[in-house]
Amino acid sequence: EFGLNHLKYLEDVTGEKAIQFALDNNKVTDQRLKSDPRYQKTYDEVFKILSAKDKLPNFYIMAGEIYNLWQDDVHVRGIFRKSSISSFNTGKPSWVTVLDIDQLSAKENKAWVFKGVHCLQPDYTLCLVSLSDGGKDATVLREFNLKTFEFIANGFFIPESKSNATWLDENTLLVGDATNPQSLTASGYPAQIKLLKRGTELSKAPVMFTCSPGAMSAYADSQLIDDVRYTTVVDQLSFYESDTYLVDSEKNKLNKLPIPRSANLESIFKGQVLFSTRNALDEFRAGSILSFPVADIGKYKVSYQSVFKPTAKKFYETYSLAPSKDHLYVQVLNDVKSQVLKYTFNDGNWSSEPVKIGDANGNLGITSLNRLSNDVYFTYYDFLTPPSVYNVNEASKLPAKKILETPKRFDSSNLKISQYKAKSKDGTMIPYFVVAPKNMKLDGSNPTLLYGYGGFEIPMLANYSGSIGKAWLEKGGVYVLANLRGGGEYGPNWHQSVLKENRHKVFEDFYAIAEDLIKKKITSSKHLGIKGGSNGGLLTSVAFVQRPELFEAVISEVPLANMMEYHRWLAGASWAEEYGTSDDPAMKKYLLTYSPLHNLKKEAKYPEVFYLTSTKDDRVHPGHARQMVARMKELGHPVLYNENTDGGHGRATNMKEMAEFLALEFTYLYQKLMK
């Protein structure tokens, strides 16, 4: 229909012809970029940062201990390890290895990527370890004993799939079963939840719940809260709508939670159900956090109580609410800077106070806590301040104690952070951050990298990146982070205002920032590069097709690009609420106005674009990037391509792959913007 049928072979993920296409293009890219002497220097710099022994561990509290996946130059795939809280709080923890992923990969001849562990409360002995082959979203679930550090022979095992599972007791799981292609949703997720007893085959386990026809997925969660087991079943109707049920095991029935479909169940705490709103509800604004007693489920009328009220600039950061033993912590955004509020529930009322760590212009985040502990950990950072971990022990009443600090990875003494706002086409003011030299000359010559995303209610926050600092900022580059509509920076309305037929506004926001940077003479189009991944890869692809004169360099990672077909590939159907689909004639017409693949023109003069993807990305199909590259080459346009065999949607599975990935990108940027 669009004269592009000859590119369909690139949709065959592991097809011989498609793989050869990737290998041929990788070779061209490697010859060009790896022959640049800056490539190896950058690779060494980035790998040194990624594999540093003194980097901050990502960690979480479980069973009264600290757990962490650690990767370095020796443990490339990583070791899952643990430390006691008292040892961790000394700042020099003593670690015990629980599971060595490199050893396991070598033994089983698999490119295992550790994707987490889910354990049975309250003793946390029996666990399900989630392992991905090459970084795919699809995982294998294997039963593991957290006390003996061994996989359990003939234990629970769920083969590679996008299944999910939660423990009910030591012999029972609730499994969202994605192992049978016949019982998947259009998005490739589980449509059925099964009650799996030990020793029973999953295919023969009874179906407990089936999601609604046309729904995105079904999943279950079971948690022990204040000695009561709460099990919920979610009928995920679309990305932004769901029905949630509380399981009454005694009466063998499901009780629907009295919350709107557009709301999101956040937690159960002190006998209260907490949920956040995407739309206004009664007198409560969109973006509120509300509560009601668990005991009111099933009653004819439920009264909601306000926990958090959004303001003109302060909004709840979605999925950032966590209970400790005695308090509830909520991460909020104040003009795109992250802060934390501590809530107490006493005598039926909520009260809050801010957690005062760090500077109001930086980002404070909840790092780890759990319901059994009074130990709470926070991390503070900004673009130029390396992350530090603080411990607060609620029971001790002592002030926050800094226990870990990342050393500086680059020289930031001559750098400053600025926040500006650019006026988009419809008059909306769009914020963005600029990290640049204090004495920067405003003559339009500064090599500038603009990063954007703008989707799925995900906020783009200042982050301390050693690799960007070392490989870009230290070398005189300027880094810009866009806070486009579609993200979660200013609550649900900021996201909802650009869905479906309003998607063009995201692109207009991006162009407004690019034009503002040029107007301020921070840079010029000859020195401006853009980068984005996934939905951000769609953004950068649309940007260079629509406004090629604005950019000199374009990096598009694991992108969407074929908006006529995206919803038919892999998890694509689940994003219909974000973009709309070509199955709707009106949306088809609209999507054709910006679908990058369908708007490429032979006579246009595009900047050279660099596409990067992964063969094992089972979320965004590698066919998007492949088809863009093939089409651009057909039309005679300059383009570079890199397809990593492993990596999944995260682009890389280990630090060597990530260092290579980044070194290729930075070398490309040097060649284009630092001539």
XYZ file of C-alpha atoms in Angstrom:
675
model
C 0.000 0.000 0.000
C 2.873 2.369 0.762
C 5.381 0.807 -1.609
C 7.325 -0.578 1.332
C 6.461 -4.278 1.107
C 9.988 -5.065 -0.037
C 11.139 -4.135 3.515
C 8.954 -6.741 5.207
C 11.827 -9.242 5.409
C 13.327 -6.971 8.103
C 10.394 -7.841 10.376
C 11.673 -11.405 10.698
C 13.677 -10.871 13.895
C 16.162 -13.727 13.400
C 15.648 -14.287 9.682
C 18.847 -14.997 7.768
C 18.418 -12.045 5.400
C 17.555 -9.638 8.219
C 20.521 -10.736 10.328
C 22.822 -10.336 7.325
C 21.458 -6.798 6.884
C 22.423 -6.065 10.510
C 25.897 -7.610 10.171
C 26.654 -5.729 6.952
C 25.603 -2.385 8.429
C 27.374 -3.020 11.741
C 30.580 -3.612 9.802
C 30.304 -0.250 8.018
C 29.612 1.559 11.308
C 32.478 -0.164 13.109
C 34.929 0.608 10.305
C 33.997 4.279 10.422
C 33.702 4.896 14.160
C 36.124 2.400 15.688
C 38.932 3.599 13.415
C 38.612 7.066 15.000
C 41.307 7.283 17.729
C 38.725 8.939 20.005
C 36.661 5.738 20.051
C 39.100 3.617 22.105
C 39.897 6.497 24.467
C 36.173 7.035 25.082
C 35.527 3.317 25.487
C 38.279 3.121 28.131
C 36.955 6.193 29.975
C 33.369 4.966 29.982
C 34.239 1.372 30.905
C 36.374 2.606 33.805
C 33.369 4.544 35.151
C 30.858 1.733 34.579
C 33.102 -0.898 36.203
C 34.415 1.256 39.062
C 34.743 -0.610 42.357
C 33.676 2.513 44.288
C 30.417 3.147 42.440
C 27.165 3.273 44.357
C 25.368 -0.084 44.541
C 21.700 -0.259 43.603
C 20.216 -2.089 46.575
C 17.070 -2.985 48.452
C 16.095 -4.273 51.886
C 14.724 -7.798 52.088
C 14.378 -10.092 55.093
C 16.209 -7.593 57.283
C 19.269 -7.575 55.012
C 20.581 -5.491 52.108
C 20.630 -7.141 48.660
C 22.370 -5.896 45.547
C 23.314 -6.953 42.005
C 26.943 -5.943 41.485
C 28.722 -5.682 38.135
C 32.343 -4.756 37.506
C 35.207 -5.708 35.179
C 35.431 -9.151 36.839
C 31.710 -9.782 37.348
C 30.544 -8.593 33.934
C 27.068 -10.135 34.179
C 26.995 -9.610 37.913
C 26.792 -11.214 41.328
C 23.644 -11.111 43.418
C 24.907 -10.539 46.956
C 23.849 -9.501 50.456
C 25.069 -7.625 53.516
C 23.694 -7.054 57.008
C 22.135 -3.640 57.607
C 24.640 -2.878 60.381
C 27.570 -3.690 58.084
C 26.043 -1.702 55.211
C 25.551 1.321 57.451
C 29.275 1.476 58.234
C 29.783 2.622 54.629
C 32.142 -0.324 53.999
C 29.788 -3.291 53.811
C 30.915 -6.891 53.972
C 29.187 -8.766 51.127
C 28.271 -12.423 50.733
C 27.630 -13.765 47.214
C 24.197 -15.361 46.846
C 24.240 -16.113 43.094
C 27.012 -15.603 40.525
C 25.381 -14.798 37.168
C 28.661 -15.078 35.211
C 29.263 -18.576 36.593
C 25.676 -19.610 35.897
C 25.885 -18.265 32.331
C 29.120 -20.150 31.660
C 27.764 -23.370 33.175
C 24.490 -23.254 31.231
C 25.858 -21.589 28.075
C 23.315 -18.767 28.253
C 23.683 -14.979 28.182
C 21.772 -14.685 31.466
C 20.671 -11.261 32.653
C 19.422 -11.113 36.250
C 15.975 -9.471 36.295
C 15.170 -9.712 39.998
C 13.917 -11.990 42.730
C 10.500 -12.387 44.357
C 10.366 -14.138 47.735
C 7.684 -15.607 49.968
C 7.014 -13.493 53.057
C 7.557 -13.462 55.962
C 10.712 -15.625 56.073
C 12.001 -14.950 52.521
C 13.513 -18.423 52.111
C 11.677 -19.555 48.969
C 12.157 -17.238 45.999
C 11.544 -17.011 42.281
C 14.627 -15.805 40.422
C 13.896 -14.071 37.120
C 16.499 -14.624 34.381
C 16.483 -13.228 30.863
C 18.419 -14.710 27.956
C 20.215 -11.749 26.404
C 18.175 -9.008 28.089
C 14.759 -9.824 26.619
C 11.602 -8.842 28.529
C 10.686 -12.543 28.425
C 12.213 -14.374 31.397
C 12.603 -17.809 32.933
C 11.356 -18.102 36.534
C 13.239 -20.606 38.711
C 12.730 -21.469 42.361
C 15.683 -20.613 44.582
C 16.481 -21.082 48.274
C 17.762 -17.782 49.667
C 19.249 -19.482 52.741
C 21.230 -22.240 50.966
C 21.978 -20.121 47.837
C 20.824 -22.948 45.554
C 18.208 -23.508 42.904
C 15.666 -26.027 44.168
C 15.728 -29.335 42.289
C 12.312 -30.026 40.740
C 11.093 -26.728 42.195
C 8.733 -24.255 40.559
C 9.858 -23.506 37.012
C 8.191 -21.316 34.400
C 9.823 -21.412 30.941
C 10.844 -18.351 28.958
C 7.818 -16.121 28.527
C 6.354 -12.822 29.675
C 4.678 -14.630 32.571
C 4.371 -13.113 36.044
C 4.034 -14.924 39.354
C 3.394 -14.211 43.037
C 3.531 -16.472 46.097
C 0.371 -17.438 48.025
C 2.114 -19.952 50.291
C 5.116 -22.276 50.141
C 3.318 -24.672 47.808
C 1.186 -22.278 45.746
C 1.753 -19.584 43.147
C -0.598 -17.325 41.257
C 0.803 -17.216 37.723
C -0.058 -14.855 34.892
C 0.591 -17.534 32.268
C 2.256 -16.374 29.051
C 3.655 -19.786 28.074
C 0.745 -20.690 25.792
C 0.542 -18.559 22.596
C -3.182 -19.362 22.449
C -3.904 -17.594 25.753
C -2.023 -14.342 25.211
C -3.472 -10.877 24.745
C -2.862 -8.967 21.505
C 0.055 -7.286 23.311
C 1.691 -10.662 24.014
C 1.016 -10.623 27.756
C -0.856 -13.144 29.942
C -4.638 -13.228 29.574
C -5.092 -15.858 32.300
C -4.069 -16.164 35.936
C -3.643 -19.746 37.115
C -3.485 -21.289 40.561
C -0.315 -23.377 40.400
C 0.253 -26.012 43.078
C 3.668 -27.548 43.649
C 4.127 -30.640 41.489
C 1.463 -29.576 38.965
C 2.252 -28.687 35.358
C 1.381 -25.087 34.527
C -0.591 -26.229 31.469
C -2.852 -28.281 33.772
C -3.245 -25.685 36.540
C -6.805 -24.350 36.977
C -7.579 -20.886 35.593
C -8.540 -18.537 38.415
C -9.080 -15.366 36.374
C -9.274 -14.342 32.719
C -8.882 -10.725 31.688
C -11.531 -8.890 29.698
C -11.650 -9.412 25.916
C -9.289 -6.942 24.251
C -7.467 -6.191 27.518
C -3.702 -5.688 27.688
C -2.818 -8.206 30.424
C -3.723 -9.899 33.690
C -1.472 -10.130 36.737
C -1.694 -10.857 40.437
C 0.150 -9.660 43.526
C 0.144 -11.082 47.039
C 1.733 -9.371 50.041
C 1.811 -9.893 53.774
C 0.876 -6.569 55.374
C 0.642 -6.265 59.180
C 0.261 -10.067 59.393
C -2.635 -10.066 56.909
C -2.171 -11.484 53.393
C -3.663 -9.225 50.749
C -3.947 -10.722 47.259
C -4.981 -8.561 44.338
C -5.815 -9.459 40.753
C -5.537 -6.793 38.057
C -7.444 -6.741 34.789
C -5.196 -4.327 32.868
C -7.620 -3.040 30.257
C -5.116 -0.690 28.593
C -1.937 1.135 29.517
C -3.882 3.638 31.599
C -7.009 1.779 32.682
C -7.516 -1.251 34.908
C -9.958 -2.981 37.224
C -8.393 -4.217 40.453
C -9.891 -6.939 42.655
C -9.092 -8.007 46.205
C -9.248 -11.779 46.592
C -11.493 -13.071 49.392
C -10.066 -16.584 49.728
C -12.548 -17.609 52.459
C -15.574 -16.869 50.299
C -13.720 -17.736 47.068
C -14.695 -14.456 45.402
C -13.181 -11.292 43.963
C -14.153 -7.917 45.412
C -13.657 -5.047 42.982
C -11.865 -2.071 44.493
C -14.059 1.062 44.496
C -11.605 3.186 42.523
C -11.919 4.577 38.976
C -10.506 2.559 36.098
C -8.070 5.382 35.343
C -6.753 5.341 38.936
C -3.696 3.409 40.059
C -3.613 1.252 43.188
C -0.482 2.344 45.071
C -0.410 0.455 48.376
C -2.234 -0.792 51.450
C -0.963 0.823 54.657
C -2.370 0.838 58.209
C -5.646 -0.642 56.974
C -5.999 2.029 54.277
C -6.111 1.470 50.514
C -4.081 4.183 48.749
C -4.538 5.093 45.105
C -3.515 7.903 42.755
C -5.853 9.582 40.270
C -5.228 10.298 36.598
C -8.450 12.291 36.286
C -10.384 14.569 38.641
C -12.534 12.599 41.098
C -15.310 14.363 43.028
C -13.613 17.418 44.552
C -10.103 15.969 44.128
C -7.792 17.089 41.313
C -6.081 14.756 38.855
C -2.786 13.646 40.351
C -4.127 13.342 43.905
C -3.349 10.476 46.263
C -6.469 9.329 48.107
C -7.254 6.678 50.703
C -10.157 4.717 52.131
C -10.400 1.878 54.699
C -9.920 -1.702 53.472
C -13.015 -2.509 55.547
C -15.122 -0.303 53.222
C -14.534 -2.523 50.170
C -17.914 -3.897 49.144
C -19.906 -1.101 50.778
C -22.394 0.838 48.683
C -20.710 4.202 49.319
C -17.038 4.798 50.027
C -15.678 8.111 51.294
C -12.236 9.102 50.036
C -9.719 10.936 52.170
C -7.025 13.198 50.720
C -3.415 12.166 51.317
C -1.552 14.315 48.774
C -2.950 17.330 46.891
C -1.110 18.519 43.772
C -0.412 22.246 43.357
C 0.449 24.414 40.341
C 4.057 23.154 40.354
C 4.105 20.193 42.745
C 2.937 16.779 41.551
C 3.141 13.172 42.639
C 5.835 11.217 40.810
C 3.946 8.166 39.530
C 4.790 4.802 41.149
C 6.963 6.512 43.803
C 5.082 5.762 47.005
C 6.477 3.328 49.569
C 5.572 2.305 53.120
C 8.054 1.547 55.888
C 7.100 -0.050 59.175
C 5.594 3.130 60.598
C 5.429 5.745 57.834
C 4.509 6.293 54.237
C 6.993 8.025 51.919
C 5.886 9.824 48.771
C 8.171 11.171 46.071
C 6.890 14.393 44.501
C 8.148 16.681 41.753
C 8.452 20.390 42.460
C 9.056 22.170 39.146
C 10.847 19.029 37.848
C 12.966 18.515 40.960
C 12.331 15.460 43.111
C 11.477 15.767 46.817
C 10.168 13.327 49.435
C 7.298 13.732 51.895
C 6.924 11.541 54.986
C 3.331 10.718 55.962
C 1.917 9.515 59.265
C -1.554 8.043 59.758
C -2.882 8.632 63.270
C -6.446 8.619 64.639
C -7.869 8.367 61.133
C -5.953 11.371 59.786
C -2.969 11.881 57.484
C -0.208 14.357 58.273
C 3.024 15.007 56.394
C 6.424 16.652 56.677
C 9.245 17.027 54.133
C 12.340 14.854 54.341
C 15.132 17.431 54.556
C 18.199 16.016 52.862
C 20.239 17.860 50.241
C 19.346 20.969 48.300
C 15.887 21.903 47.000
C 17.418 22.322 43.513
C 18.646 18.719 43.408
C 16.805 15.413 43.449
C 16.007 13.415 46.564
C 14.702 9.914 45.929
C 13.442 6.964 47.936
C 16.067 4.253 47.486
C 14.993 1.380 49.704
C 12.732 0.556 52.613
C 10.282 -2.160 53.557
C 7.337 -2.772 55.825
C 9.293 -4.761 58.405
C 11.988 -2.179 59.056
C 12.472 1.300 60.474
C 15.546 1.723 58.275
C 14.877 3.980 55.285
C 17.420 4.905 52.597
C 17.394 7.971 50.367
C 19.644 9.082 47.509
C 20.457 12.693 46.699
C 22.038 13.880 43.409
C 21.861 16.361 40.554
C 23.625 16.784 37.186
C 26.891 17.787 38.878
C 26.554 16.230 42.346
C 27.351 12.506 42.504
C 24.738 10.380 44.301
C 25.012 9.966 48.057
C 23.033 7.459 50.116
C 21.539 8.544 53.423
C 20.115 6.294 56.120
C 17.289 7.372 58.398
C 16.322 5.092 61.256
C 12.821 6.126 62.254
C 13.073 4.489 65.671
C 16.323 6.242 66.684
C 15.128 9.817 65.990
C 18.678 10.621 64.899
C 19.271 12.896 61.870
C 19.921 11.405 58.441
C 23.350 9.814 58.171
C 25.337 9.858 54.925
C 26.715 6.325 54.568
C 27.839 6.085 50.937
C 29.049 8.665 48.458
C 30.029 8.280 44.819
C 33.361 9.880 43.949
C 33.248 12.560 41.250
C 33.657 10.968 37.832
C 34.442 14.186 35.955
C 35.625 17.734 36.582
C 32.506 19.832 37.180
C 34.243 22.878 38.703
C 33.680 24.968 35.584
C 30.101 23.810 34.945
C 26.717 25.205 35.896
C 23.079 24.044 35.732
C 20.389 26.357 34.353
C 16.657 25.812 33.943
C 14.812 27.623 31.149
C 11.392 27.529 29.536
C 10.636 27.695 25.817
C 7.269 28.670 24.343
C 5.770 25.863 22.259
C 3.621 26.506 19.182
C 0.375 26.531 21.208
C 1.826 28.897 23.828
C 2.608 26.275 26.506
C 5.872 26.935 28.333
C 8.135 23.875 28.159
C 10.952 23.581 30.738
C 14.419 22.289 30.017
C 17.756 22.005 31.820
C 21.104 23.117 30.397
C 24.436 21.886 31.781
C 27.209 24.047 30.347
C 30.507 25.815 31.127
C 30.148 28.841 33.416
C 32.113 30.978 30.945
C 30.406 29.625 27.824
C 30.566 31.971 24.845
C 27.129 32.670 23.414
C 28.266 32.620 19.805
C 26.339 29.588 18.519
C 29.425 27.386 18.335
C 28.962 25.136 21.381
C 28.504 21.427 20.553
C 25.169 20.616 22.196
C 23.358 17.332 22.836
C 19.607 17.628 23.421
C 17.918 14.598 25.009
C 14.150 14.067 24.906
C 11.459 11.478 25.600
C 7.967 12.941 26.065
C 5.681 9.981 26.700
C 3.981 7.445 28.945
C 3.842 9.831 31.942
C 7.581 9.261 32.585
C 9.365 12.379 33.892
C 12.871 13.246 32.712
C 14.868 14.275 35.795
C 18.370 15.585 36.328
C 20.720 12.643 36.731
C 24.408 12.370 37.514
C 25.964 10.572 34.559
C 29.680 9.903 34.791
C 29.852 8.913 31.123
C 28.123 12.092 29.859
C 30.280 14.160 32.206
C 33.561 12.560 31.188
C 32.959 11.957 27.501
C 30.903 15.061 26.683
C 30.842 17.856 29.281
C 34.557 17.670 30.116
C 35.357 17.974 26.424
C 33.431 21.227 26.072
C 30.031 19.829 25.153
C 26.704 21.213 26.410
C 24.023 18.811 27.642
C 20.318 19.676 27.506
C 17.439 17.686 29.041
C 13.961 18.437 27.669
C 10.844 18.164 29.855
C 8.332 17.657 27.069
C 4.614 17.165 27.427
C 3.749 13.481 27.460
C 6.020 12.928 30.452
C 5.011 13.050 34.109
C 6.802 16.263 35.066
C 3.597 18.189 35.801
C 1.085 15.485 36.593
C -1.459 13.530 34.543
C -2.702 16.491 32.477
C 0.826 17.166 31.214
C 0.758 13.632 29.821
C -2.848 13.444 28.646
C -2.713 16.716 26.703
C -0.623 15.106 23.931
C -2.153 11.656 23.511
C -3.221 10.241 20.142
C -4.336 13.041 17.795
C -2.419 15.617 19.866
C 0.937 13.864 19.504
C 2.301 16.592 17.250
C 2.498 18.881 20.281
C 5.336 16.755 21.733
C 7.346 17.329 18.572
C 6.510 21.042 18.621
C 7.746 21.223 22.234
C 11.030 19.642 21.138
C 11.474 22.064 18.237
C 10.675 25.008 20.541
C 13.553 24.011 22.830
C 15.928 23.508 19.870
C 14.965 26.919 18.481
C 15.351 28.519 21.921
C 18.874 27.095 22.256
C 19.732 28.568 18.853
C 18.044 31.896 19.671
C 20.025 32.141 22.927
C 23.165 31.423 20.838
C 24.034 28.527 23.117
C 24.390 26.585 19.886
C 23.422 26.576 16.217
C 21.904 23.918 13.989
C 25.423 22.998 12.780
C 26.413 22.135 16.352
C 23.137 20.670 17.651
C 22.605 16.928 18.106
C 19.573 15.096 19.492
C 19.199 11.753 21.221
C 16.309 9.607 22.436
C 15.389 5.962 22.964
C 12.193 3.939 22.513
C 9.415 6.566 22.474
C 12.310 9.035 22.461
C 13.640 7.225 19.389
C 10.318 7.962 17.699
C 10.717 11.600 18.788
C 14.190 11.984 17.262
C 13.137 10.160 14.077
C 10.126 12.429 13.591
C 12.298 15.443 14.399
C 14.921 14.924 11.704
C 12.281 14.015 9.094
C 10.116 17.061 9.846
C 12.825 19.599 10.694
C 16.088 18.399 9.113
C 17.488 21.941 9.022
C 17.545 22.112 12.843
C 19.974 19.273 13.532
C 23.440 18.116 12.551
C 23.438 14.815 14.503
C 20.632 12.408 15.405
C 20.849 9.346 17.665
C 17.781 7.122 17.677
C 17.905 4.116 20.037
C 15.477 1.132 19.945
C 12.930 3.419 18.249
C 9.401 3.218 16.980
C 9.346 4.383 13.364
C 6.682 2.442 11.430
C 3.507 3.857 12.951
C 1.284 1.961 10.522
C 2.422 -1.408 11.869
C 3.772 -0.822 15.404
C 0.620 -2.149 17.129
C 0.924 -5.487 15.291
C 4.481 -6.133 16.462
C 5.474 -7.594 19.860
C 4.142 -5.447 22.743
C 2.973 -2.699 20.385
C -0.758 -3.233 20.898
C -0.359 -2.124 24.517
C 0.564 1.421 23.423
C -2.658 2.084 21.517
C -3.856 4.465 24.253
C -0.729 6.546 23.769
C -0.634 6.785 19.963
C -3.880 5.416 18.523
C -3.595 2.851 15.721
C -3.954 2.669 11.936
C -6.934 0.319 12.412
C -8.979 3.480 13.052
C -9.308 5.329 9.684
C -9.131 8.782 11.315
C -6.050 7.846 13.360
C -4.463 6.208 10.326
C -4.705 9.493 8.466
C -3.221 11.342 11.451
C -0.408 8.816 12.081
C 0.586 9.109 8.430
C 1.274 12.805 8.979
C 4.259 11.956 11.188
C 5.155 8.245 10.862
C 8.915 8.594 10.164
C 9.178 5.650 7.753
C 6.295 6.931 5.637
C 7.492 10.531 5.457
C 11.045 9.999 4.222
C 11.572 11.833 0.933
C 14.286 11.387 -1.676
C 14.663 15.106 -2.363
C 15.023 16.145 1.311
C 18.443 16.891 2.821
C 18.635 15.012 6.116
C 21.446 15.033 8.651
C 23.329 11.761 8.974
C 21.365 9.665 11.499
C 22.695 6.934 13.818
C 20.219 4.119 14.588
C 20.931 1.590 17.353
C 18.799 -1.396 18.307
C 18.954 -4.962 19.638
C 18.017 -8.253 17.997
C 16.644 -9.426 21.351
C 14.483 -6.372 21.973
C 11.137 -8.109 22.437
C 9.338 -4.899 23.404
C 10.032 -2.507 20.500
C 10.624 -4.573 17.375
C 14.085 -4.120 15.777
C 12.227 -3.944 12.452
C 11.502 -0.262 13.127
C 15.173 0.736 13.063
C 16.038 -1.758 10.318
C 13.345 -0.457 7.970
C 14.310 3.187 8.560
C 17.945 2.450 7.737
C 17.092 0.376 4.659
C 14.686 3.042 3.365
C 17.141 5.899 3.964
C 19.851 4.016 2.079
C 17.447 3.364 -0.806
C 16.702 7.077 -1.031
C 20.390 7.960 -0.903
C 20.534 9.484 2.582
C 23.489 9.098 4.980
C 22.796 6.760 7.907
C 24.711 4.603 10.401
C 23.413 1.485 12.114
C 24.334 -0.710 15.051
C 22.369 -3.809 16.059
C 23.531 -5.554 19.222
C 22.682 -9.281 19.218
C 21.877 -9.190 22.945
C 20.700 -6.247 24.974
C 16.911 -6.360 24.845
C 15.131 -3.031 25.193
C 17.865 -1.912 27.597
C 20.329 -1.858 24.652
C 23.092 -3.782 26.492
C 23.315 -6.705 28.924
C 26.664 -5.965 30.516
C 29.154 -3.164 31.028
C 31.379 -4.063 28.069
C 28.414 -3.882 25.699
C 27.244 -0.634 27.310
C 30.720 0.929 27.066
C 30.905 -0.025 23.381
C 27.411 1.318 22.758
C 28.205 4.680 24.391
C 31.671 4.971 22.836
C 30.147 4.517 19.367
C 27.572 7.220 20.098
C 30.050 9.728 21.528
C 32.523 9.150 18.661
C 29.691 9.824 16.207
C 28.838 13.026 18.108
C 32.478 14.159 18.093
C 32.647 13.640 14.339
C 29.430 15.537 13.693
C 29.511 18.323 16.295
C 33.131 18.779 17.362
C 34.674 19.158 13.924
